[in-house]
mmCIF file of C-alpha atoms and ligand atoms in Angstrom:
data_model
loop_
_atom_site.group_PDB
_atom_site.id
_atom_site.type_symbol
_atom_site.label_atom_id
_atom_site.label_comp_id
_atom_site.label_asym_id
_atom_site.label_seq_id
_atom_site.Cartn_x
_atom_site.Cartn_y
_atom_site.Cartn_z
ATOM 1 C CA UNK L 1048 0.000 0.000 0.000
ATOM 2 C CA UNK L 1049 1.221 3.491 -0.859
ATOM 3 C CA UNK L 1050 0.771 6.638 1.213
ATOM 4 C CA UNK L 1051 0.798 9.754 -0.948
ATOM 5 C CA UNK L 1052 0.679 13.379 0.149
ATOM 6 C CA UNK L 1053 0.639 15.249 -3.184
ATOM 7 C CA UNK L 1054 -2.222 15.330 -5.689
ATOM 8 C CA UNK L 1055 0.317 15.192 -8.531
ATOM 9 C CA UNK L 1056 1.941 11.996 -7.234
ATOM 10 C CA UNK L 1057 -1.478 10.430 -6.698
ATOM 11 C CA UNK L 1058 -2.508 11.250 -10.248
ATOM 12 C CA UNK L 1059 0.750 9.864 -11.642
ATOM 13 C CA UNK L 1060 0.220 6.637 -9.694
ATOM 14 C CA UNK L 1061 -3.445 6.394 -10.802
ATOM 15 C CA UNK L 1062 -2.483 6.966 -14.436
ATOM 16 C CA UNK L 1063 0.092 4.197 -14.218
ATOM 17 C CA UNK L 1064 -2.352 1.761 -12.562
ATOM 18 C CA UNK L 1065 -5.059 2.572 -15.103
ATOM 19 C CA UNK L 1066 -2.637 2.108 -18.001
ATOM 20 C CA UNK L 1067 -1.475 -1.250 -16.665
ATOM 21 C CA UNK L 1068 -4.963 -2.386 -15.595
ATOM 22 C CA UNK L 1069 -7.323 -4.636 -17.537
ATOM 23 C CA UNK L 1070 -10.141 -3.150 -19.619
ATOM 24 C CA UNK L 1071 -12.947 -2.121 -17.341
ATOM 25 C CA UNK L 1072 -10.457 -1.361 -14.523
ATOM 26 C CA UNK L 1073 -12.391 0.291 -11.681
ATOM 27 C CA UNK L 1074 -11.227 2.691 -9.012
ATOM 28 C CA UNK L 1075 -13.148 2.708 -5.720
ATOM 29 C CA UNK L 1076 -12.792 5.723 -3.472
ATOM 30 C CA UNK L 1077 -13.440 6.130 0.264
ATOM 31 C CA UNK L 1078 -13.164 9.738 1.481
ATOM 32 C CA UNK L 1079 -12.610 10.113 5.249
ATOM 33 C CA UNK L 1080 -11.422 12.614 7.819
ATOM 34 C CA UNK L 1081 -9.266 10.013 9.568
ATOM 35 C CA UNK L 1082 -9.498 8.812 13.181
ATOM 36 C CA UNK L 1083 -10.642 5.642 11.487
ATOM 37 C CA UNK L 1084 -12.811 3.009 13.149
ATOM 38 C CA UNK L 1085 -14.824 -0.072 12.134
ATOM 39 C CA UNK L 1086 -17.336 2.099 10.277
ATOM 40 C CA UNK L 1087 -14.621 3.351 7.936
ATOM 41 C CA UNK L 1088 -13.195 -0.170 7.664
ATOM 42 C CA UNK L 1089 -16.566 -1.394 6.411
ATOM 43 C CA UNK L 1090 -16.509 1.251 3.666
ATOM 44 C CA UNK L 1091 -13.025 0.124 2.634
ATOM 45 C CA UNK L 1092 -14.138 -3.530 2.572
ATOM 46 C CA UNK L 1093 -17.104 -2.641 0.356
ATOM 47 C CA UNK L 1094 -14.745 -0.742 -1.960
ATOM 48 C CA UNK L 1095 -12.318 -3.688 -1.994
ATOM 49 C CA UNK L 1096 -15.035 -6.115 -3.082
ATOM 50 C CA UNK L 1097 -16.337 -3.819 -5.837
ATOM 51 C CA UNK L 1098 -13.149 -2.268 -7.326
ATOM 52 C CA UNK L 1099 -9.744 -3.161 -8.755
ATOM 53 C CA UNK L 1100 -7.992 -0.305 -6.966
ATOM 54 C CA UNK L 1101 -9.025 1.176 -3.625
ATOM 55 C CA UNK L 1102 -8.089 4.744 -2.712
ATOM 56 C CA UNK L 1103 -8.789 6.061 0.796
ATOM 57 C CA UNK L 1104 -8.383 9.768 1.468
ATOM 58 C CA UNK L 1105 -7.643 11.148 4.906
ATOM 59 C CA UNK L 1106 -8.243 14.861 5.132
ATOM 60 C CA UNK L 1107 -9.792 16.924 7.918
ATOM 61 C CA UNK L 1108 -11.734 19.329 5.735
ATOM 62 C CA UNK L 1109 -11.604 22.831 7.221
ATOM 63 C CA UNK L 1110 -14.346 24.057 4.850
ATOM 64 C CA UNK L 1111 -16.991 21.941 6.556
ATOM 65 C CA UNK L 1112 -16.357 23.167 10.101
ATOM 66 C CA UNK L 1113 -18.090 26.250 11.504
ATOM 67 C CA UNK L 1114 -16.080 28.858 13.459
ATOM 68 C CA UNK L 1115 -17.283 27.476 16.819
ATOM 69 C CA UNK L 1116 -16.876 23.805 15.907
ATOM 70 C CA UNK L 1117 -14.172 21.272 16.778
ATOM 71 C CA UNK L 1118 -11.736 21.627 13.818
ATOM 72 C CA UNK L 1119 -8.678 22.251 16.037
ATOM 73 C CA UNK L 1120 -9.407 19.370 18.401
ATOM 74 C CA UNK L 1121 -10.674 16.923 15.746
ATOM 75 C CA UNK L 1122 -8.672 13.698 16.361
ATOM 76 C CA UNK L 1123 -5.696 13.178 14.040
ATOM 77 C CA UNK L 1124 -4.228 9.654 14.141
ATOM 78 C CA UNK L 1125 -2.533 9.214 10.767
ATOM 79 C CA UNK L 1126 -0.182 6.378 11.736
ATOM 80 C CA UNK L 1127 -2.891 4.063 13.104
ATOM 81 C CA UNK L 1128 -5.205 5.108 10.264
ATOM 82 C CA UNK L 1129 -2.628 4.004 7.700
ATOM 83 C CA UNK L 1130 -2.308 0.635 9.471
ATOM 84 C CA UNK L 1131 -6.090 0.126 9.434
ATOM 85 C CA UNK L 1132 -6.227 0.970 5.709
ATOM 86 C CA UNK L 1133 -3.479 -1.512 4.937
ATOM 87 C CA UNK L 1134 -5.061 -4.289 7.027
ATOM 88 C CA UNK L 1135 -8.444 -3.678 5.432
ATOM 89 C CA UNK L 1136 -7.175 -3.930 1.879
ATOM 90 C CA UNK L 1137 -6.698 -0.359 0.610
ATOM 91 C CA UNK L 1138 -4.116 0.152 -2.160
ATOM 92 C CA UNK L 1139 -3.467 3.868 -1.741
ATOM 93 C CA UNK L 1140 -3.914 6.300 1.131
ATOM 94 C CA UNK L 1141 -4.087 9.868 -0.085
ATOM 95 C CA UNK L 1142 -3.487 12.275 2.804
ATOM 96 C CA UNK L 1143 -2.946 15.684 1.219
ATOM 97 C CA UNK L 1144 -1.328 18.527 3.081
ATOM 98 C CA UNK L 1145 -4.120 21.055 3.688
ATOM 99 C CA UNK L 1146 -2.489 24.288 2.569
ATOM 100 C CA UNK L 1147 -1.399 23.208 -0.891
ATOM 101 C CA UNK L 1148 -4.499 21.042 -1.416
ATOM 102 C CA UNK L 1149 -6.807 23.989 -0.775
ATOM 103 C CA UNK L 1150 -4.713 26.266 -2.972
ATOM 104 C CA UNK L 1151 -4.991 24.098 -6.095
ATOM 105 C CA UNK L 1152 -6.463 25.944 -9.087
ATOM 106 C CA UNK L 1153 -8.881 23.103 -9.774
ATOM 107 C CA UNK L 1154 -10.664 23.724 -6.442
ATOM 108 C CA UNK L 1155 -13.987 25.358 -7.252
ATOM 109 C CA UNK L 1156 -16.852 26.104 -4.901
ATOM 110 C CA UNK L 1157 -19.683 23.608 -5.395
ATOM 111 C CA UNK L 1158 -22.988 24.210 -3.643
ATOM 112 C CA UNK L 1159 -25.186 21.580 -2.049
ATOM 113 C CA UNK L 1160 -28.838 21.426 -3.175
ATOM 114 C CA UNK L 1161 -30.933 23.899 -1.193
ATOM 115 C CA UNK L 1162 -33.826 21.453 -0.766
ATOM 116 C CA UNK L 1163 -31.496 18.969 0.974
ATOM 117 C CA UNK L 1164 -29.417 21.387 3.038
ATOM 118 C CA UNK L 1165 -32.257 23.513 4.414
ATOM 119 C CA UNK L 1166 -33.307 20.870 6.980
ATOM 120 C CA UNK L 1167 -31.746 18.718 9.751
ATOM 121 C CA UNK L 1168 -28.028 19.597 10.175
ATOM 122 C CA UNK L 1169 -28.078 22.304 7.480
ATOM 123 C CA UNK L 1170 -29.529 25.281 9.393
ATOM 124 C CA UNK L 1171 -27.525 24.325 12.509
ATOM 125 C CA UNK L 1172 -24.237 24.198 10.598
ATOM 126 C CA UNK L 1173 -24.333 27.045 8.061
ATOM 127 C CA UNK L 1174 -21.915 26.432 5.192
ATOM 128 C CA UNK L 1175 -21.265 22.850 6.286
ATOM 129 C CA UNK L 1176 -22.759 21.033 3.300
ATOM 130 C CA UNK L 1177 -21.297 23.493 0.782
ATOM 131 C CA UNK L 1178 -17.920 22.799 2.423
ATOM 132 C CA UNK L 1179 -18.518 19.063 2.036
ATOM 133 C CA UNK L 1180 -19.625 19.236 -1.618
ATOM 134 C CA UNK L 1181 -16.759 21.572 -2.540
ATOM 135 C CA UNK L 1182 -14.102 19.256 -1.112
ATOM 136 C CA UNK L 1183 -15.709 16.002 -2.230
ATOM 137 C CA UNK L 1184 -16.043 17.331 -5.807
ATOM 138 C CA UNK L 1185 -12.382 18.453 -5.608
ATOM 139 C CA UNK L 1186 -11.352 14.927 -4.565
ATOM 140 C CA UNK L 1187 -13.558 13.390 -7.264
ATOM 141 C CA UNK L 1188 -11.896 15.519 -9.963
ATOM 142 C CA UNK L 1189 -8.448 14.455 -8.785
ATOM 143 C CA UNK L 1190 -9.115 10.742 -8.152
ATOM 144 C CA UNK L 1191 -11.693 10.253 -10.970
ATOM 145 C CA UNK L 1192 -13.165 7.188 -9.215
ATOM 146 C CA UNK L 1193 -15.785 4.929 -10.747
ATOM 147 C CA UNK L 1194 -17.359 4.222 -7.363
ATOM 148 C CA UNK L 1195 -17.345 6.248 -4.151
ATOM 149 C CA UNK L 1196 -18.507 4.855 -0.808
ATOM 150 C CA UNK L 1197 -20.371 6.830 1.836
ATOM 151 C CA UNK L 1198 -21.819 5.765 5.185
ATOM 152 C CA UNK L 1199 -25.528 5.985 5.883
ATOM 153 C CA UNK L 1200 -24.559 7.145 9.363
ATOM 154 C CA UNK L 1201 -24.308 10.602 7.750
ATOM 155 C CA UNK L 1202 -27.544 10.137 5.862
ATOM 156 C CA UNK L 1203 -28.067 13.757 4.845
ATOM 157 C CA UNK L 1204 -24.466 13.959 3.620
ATOM 158 C CA UNK L 1205 -25.012 10.838 1.509
ATOM 159 C CA UNK L 1206 -28.091 12.387 -0.154
ATOM 160 C CA UNK L 1207 -26.304 15.726 -0.680
ATOM 161 C CA UNK L 1208 -23.310 14.065 -2.343
ATOM 162 C CA UNK L 1209 -25.413 11.728 -4.464
ATOM 163 C CA UNK L 1210 -27.431 14.712 -5.763
ATOM 164 C CA UNK L 1211 -24.317 16.865 -6.304
ATOM 165 C CA UNK L 1212 -22.577 14.107 -8.237
ATOM 166 C CA UNK L 1213 -25.523 13.716 -10.602
ATOM 167 C CA UNK L 1214 -26.055 17.477 -11.053
ATOM 168 C CA UNK L 1215 -22.445 18.690 -11.260
ATOM 169 C CA UNK L 1216 -20.352 15.704 -12.328
ATOM 170 C CA UNK L 1217 -22.671 13.894 -14.726
ATOM 171 C CA UNK L 1218 -23.236 10.966 -12.378
ATOM 172 C CA UNK L 1219 -19.620 9.827 -12.081
ATOM 173 C CA UNK L 1220 -18.625 8.366 -9.685
ATOM 174 C CA UNK L 1221 -21.542 6.173 -8.782
ATOM 175 C CA UNK L 1222 -22.268 6.780 -5.086
ATOM 176 C CA UNK L 1223 -22.576 3.598 -3.029
ATOM 177 C CA UNK L 1224 -24.287 3.836 0.374
ATOM 178 C CA UNK L 1225 -22.956 1.616 3.185
ATOM 179 C CA UNK L 1226 -25.107 0.738 6.240
ATOM 180 C CA UNK L 1227 -24.166 2.224 9.596
ATOM 181 C CA UNK L 1228 -21.736 0.176 11.677
ATOM 182 C CA UNK L 1229 -22.651 0.143 15.357
ATOM 183 C CA UNK L 1230 -21.195 -0.914 18.672
ATOM 184 C CA UNK L 1231 -22.846 -4.019 20.137
ATOM 185 C CA UNK L 1232 -24.987 -1.714 22.285
ATOM 186 C CA UNK L 1233 -26.327 0.068 19.186
ATOM 187 C CA UNK L 1234 -24.262 3.266 19.368
ATOM 188 C CA UNK L 1235 -23.281 4.346 15.846
ATOM 189 C CA UNK L 1236 -19.495 4.324 15.531
ATOM 190 C CA UNK L 1237 -18.047 7.807 15.145
ATOM 191 C CA UNK L 1238 -14.633 9.451 15.385
ATOM 192 C CA UNK L 1239 -16.215 11.810 17.914
ATOM 193 C CA UNK L 1240 -17.258 8.999 20.310
ATOM 194 C CA UNK L 1241 -13.781 9.177 21.816
ATOM 195 C CA UNK L 1242 -14.768 12.538 23.329
ATOM 196 C CA UNK L 1243 -17.470 10.865 25.457
ATOM 197 C CA UNK L 1244 -16.863 10.697 29.205
ATOM 198 C CA UNK L 1245 -17.614 7.332 30.907
ATOM 199 C CA UNK L 1246 -21.121 8.335 32.106
ATOM 200 C CA UNK L 1247 -21.933 9.744 28.660
ATOM 201 C CA UNK L 1248 -20.757 6.514 27.042
ATOM 202 C CA UNK L 1249 -23.330 4.676 29.138
ATOM 203 C CA UNK L 1250 -26.134 7.022 28.081
ATOM 204 C CA UNK L 1251 -25.165 7.229 24.380
ATOM 205 C CA UNK L 1252 -26.739 3.895 23.243
ATOM 206 C CA UNK L 1253 -30.155 5.137 24.442
ATOM 207 C CA UNK L 1254 -30.178 7.460 21.427
ATOM 208 C CA UNK L 1255 -30.276 4.613 18.927
ATOM 209 C CA UNK L 1256 -32.694 2.674 21.161
ATOM 210 C CA UNK L 1257 -35.119 5.613 20.977
ATOM 211 C CA UNK L 1258 -34.798 5.862 17.174
ATOM 212 C CA UNK L 1259 -35.373 2.139 16.918
ATOM 213 C CA UNK L 1260 -38.449 2.337 19.143
ATOM 214 C CA UNK L 1261 -39.757 5.065 16.813
ATOM 215 C CA UNK L 1262 -39.078 2.793 13.848
ATOM 216 C CA UNK L 1263 -41.155 0.035 15.461
ATOM 217 C CA UNK L 1264 -44.016 2.479 16.073
ATOM 218 C CA UNK L 1265 -44.051 3.407 12.407
ATOM 219 C CA UNK L 1266 -43.792 -0.230 11.336
ATOM 220 C CA UNK L 1267 -46.773 -1.173 13.482
ATOM 221 C CA UNK L 1268 -48.866 1.446 11.659
ATOM 222 C CA UNK L 1269 -51.286 4.311 12.235
ATOM 223 C CA UNK L 1270 -48.929 7.052 13.461
ATOM 224 C CA UNK L 1271 -48.131 10.454 11.965
ATOM 225 C CA UNK L 1272 -44.699 12.074 11.759
ATOM 226 C CA UNK L 1273 -45.672 14.625 14.415
ATOM 227 C CA UNK L 1274 -46.721 11.839 16.808
ATOM 228 C CA UNK L 1275 -43.445 9.974 16.287
ATOM 229 C CA UNK L 1276 -41.427 13.158 16.816
ATOM 230 C CA UNK L 1277 -43.337 13.889 20.045
ATOM 231 C CA UNK L 1278 -42.718 10.320 21.213
ATOM 232 C CA UNK L 1279 -39.003 10.677 20.476
ATOM 233 C CA UNK L 1280 -38.680 13.964 22.351
ATOM 234 C CA UNK L 1281 -40.373 12.470 25.412
ATOM 235 C CA UNK L 1282 -38.327 9.298 25.275
ATOM 236 C CA UNK L 1283 -35.006 11.137 24.846
ATOM 237 C CA UNK L 1284 -35.782 13.544 27.702
ATOM 238 C CA UNK L 1285 -36.660 10.557 29.910
ATOM 239 C CA UNK L 1286 -33.301 8.989 28.952
ATOM 240 C CA UNK L 1287 -31.430 12.066 30.189
ATOM 241 C CA UNK L 1288 -30.802 13.813 26.865
ATOM 242 C CA UNK L 1289 -31.531 17.433 27.614
ATOM 243 C CA UNK L 1290 -29.868 19.090 24.654
ATOM 244 C CA UNK L 1291 -31.684 17.985 21.545
ATOM 245 C CA UNK L 1292 -30.994 19.732 18.245
ATOM 246 C CA UNK L 1293 -33.585 17.863 16.221
ATOM 247 C CA UNK L 1294 -35.547 14.622 16.095
ATOM 248 C CA UNK L 1295 -37.326 14.444 12.766
ATOM 249 C CA UNK L 1296 -39.244 12.100 10.488
ATOM 250 C CA UNK L 1297 -38.883 12.848 6.772
ATOM 251 C CA UNK L 1298 -39.279 11.353 3.333
ATOM 252 C CA UNK L 1299 -35.981 9.490 2.954
ATOM 253 C CA UNK L 1300 -35.442 10.491 -0.691
ATOM 254 C CA UNK L 1301 -36.315 14.194 -0.535
ATOM 255 C CA UNK L 1302 -36.031 15.110 3.165
ATOM 256 C CA UNK L 1303 -39.471 16.655 2.893
ATOM 257 C CA UNK L 1304 -42.158 16.271 5.574
ATOM 258 C CA UNK L 1305 -44.655 13.438 5.163
ATOM 259 C CA UNK L 1306 -48.323 14.249 5.670
ATOM 260 C CA UNK L 1307 -50.821 11.912 7.274
ATOM 261 C CA UNK L 1308 -50.348 8.389 8.591
ATOM 262 C CA UNK L 1309 -46.861 6.997 7.879
ATOM 263 C CA UNK L 1310 -46.625 3.916 5.706
ATOM 264 C CA UNK L 1311 -43.521 1.826 6.357
ATOM 265 C CA UNK L 1312 -41.519 -0.037 3.714
ATOM 266 C CA UNK L 1313 -38.695 0.189 1.179
ATOM 267 C CA UNK L 1314 -36.654 2.625 3.282
ATOM 268 C CA UNK L 1315 -38.841 5.527 2.275
ATOM 269 C CA UNK L 1316 -38.872 7.136 5.695
ATOM 270 C CA UNK L 1317 -35.866 8.405 7.645
ATOM 271 C CA UNK L 1318 -35.951 9.088 11.366
ATOM 272 C CA UNK L 1319 -32.961 11.341 12.076
ATOM 273 C CA UNK L 1320 -31.626 13.009 15.178
ATOM 274 C CA UNK L 1321 -28.846 15.232 16.471
ATOM 275 C CA UNK L 1322 -28.253 15.516 20.209
ATOM 276 C CA UNK L 1323 -25.532 16.624 22.560
ATOM 277 C CA UNK L 1324 -24.122 14.534 25.363
ATOM 278 C CA UNK L 1325 -21.991 16.965 27.352
ATOM 279 C CA UNK L 1326 -19.895 18.740 24.733
ATOM 280 C CA UNK L 1327 -20.137 15.917 22.187
ATOM 281 C CA UNK L 1328 -22.579 16.116 19.316
ATOM 282 C CA UNK L 1329 -24.032 12.798 18.161
ATOM 283 C CA UNK L 1330 -26.054 12.208 14.998
ATOM 284 C CA UNK L 1331 -27.849 9.042 14.031
ATOM 285 C CA UNK L 1332 -30.747 7.855 11.919
ATOM 286 C CA UNK L 1333 -32.748 4.801 11.000
ATOM 287 C CA UNK L 1334 -34.564 4.008 7.783
ATOM 288 C CA UNK L 1335 -38.056 2.519 7.755
HETATM 289 P P1 AMP E 2479 -15.787 10.876 8.480
HETATM 290 O O1 AMP E 2479 -14.372 10.441 8.611
HETATM 291 O O2 AMP E 2479 -16.510 10.934 9.792
HETATM 292 O O3 AMP E 2479 -15.951 12.104 7.635
HETATM 293 O O4 AMP E 2479 -16.525 9.723 7.693
HETATM 294 C C1 AMP E 2479 -16.037 9.234 6.483
HETATM 295 C C2 AMP E 2479 -17.040 8.268 5.909
HETATM 296 O O5 AMP E 2479 -17.247 7.202 6.823
HETATM 297 C C3 AMP E 2479 -18.418 8.913 5.672
HETATM 298 O O6 AMP E 2479 -18.958 8.407 4.469
HETATM 299 C C4 AMP E 2479 -19.196 8.436 6.870
HETATM 300 O O7 AMP E 2479 -20.585 8.387 6.644
HETATM 301 C C5 AMP E 2479 -18.621 7.053 7.052
HETATM 302 N N1 AMP E 2479 -18.879 6.577 8.412
HETATM 303 C C6 AMP E 2479 -18.552 7.184 9.568
HETATM 304 N N2 AMP E 2479 -19.006 6.466 10.615
HETATM 305 C C7 AMP E 2479 -19.628 5.380 10.091
HETATM 306 C C8 AMP E 2479 -20.324 4.262 10.654
HETATM 307 N N3 AMP E 2479 -20.465 4.105 11.957
HETATM 308 N N4 AMP E 2479 -20.838 3.354 9.807
HETATM 309 C C9 AMP E 2479 -20.716 3.489 8.468
HETATM 310 N N5 AMP E 2479 -20.076 4.520 7.878
HETATM 311 C C10 AMP E 2479 -19.550 5.449 8.675
#
């Protein structure tokens, strides 16, 4: 496995591998911000199964952090990340140096779709999704992958990138969603979980339990989105979550509200939440 820090050396290596590869040679790409865990590993494994060459990027993207967010303290663990990539079957780790990467002429601002960014995390993190689409499109132009793998843990991000890729990049790469990897107790794995204090770690799994209870309510029929949201707020407050940013039920394709009684099936409904435990922000969702 190679670790490359310059876009030019990555492109030279990709050109060589493409030239030497068989016809139909496919490049699979897994963009990450590092501090890798089993969730990221699952993305890499999916890429490995589906592609001839697997590129993992590790880049803490400053454009997607707000001025009061945790950019400076975001965990950076390059050495262990590189080991995980190698053990999981990546071929190339691309970890560009921020200054020169952000100065490249090919970096152009790319906006996220308004209809997708105006709900859930969007209003709470102004500029966040535009920062994500700008950097992901920048990576896509450099790597030119056939497939790119994104976790459903960040469900809104997955929708935003899928839409951006179709609208701005003509549908290449194909965006492959990967189910959320969880701890045994249900907590969605996240680089930020390492911020949790011991008591918060105990409380954290109750978040997913509440979302799952909401899922069961919808599956058993005859509830509206407003009723499920009310149920979730009550349940989360009873579980000791006092700082709730949102708990919402939306159409899973459009992120628009659903009127009337909810009808379960085919992952058409998303139940999504963002909450704080102490100073740590957790997001999670389930599809119904
Ligand atoms: P991040 O490093 O947090 O920006 O995440 C990089 C990619 O890994 C994104 O596509 C995330 O959705 C995905 N990811 C993060 N956590 C998980 C998880 N627990 N399960 C599946 N994918 C995940």
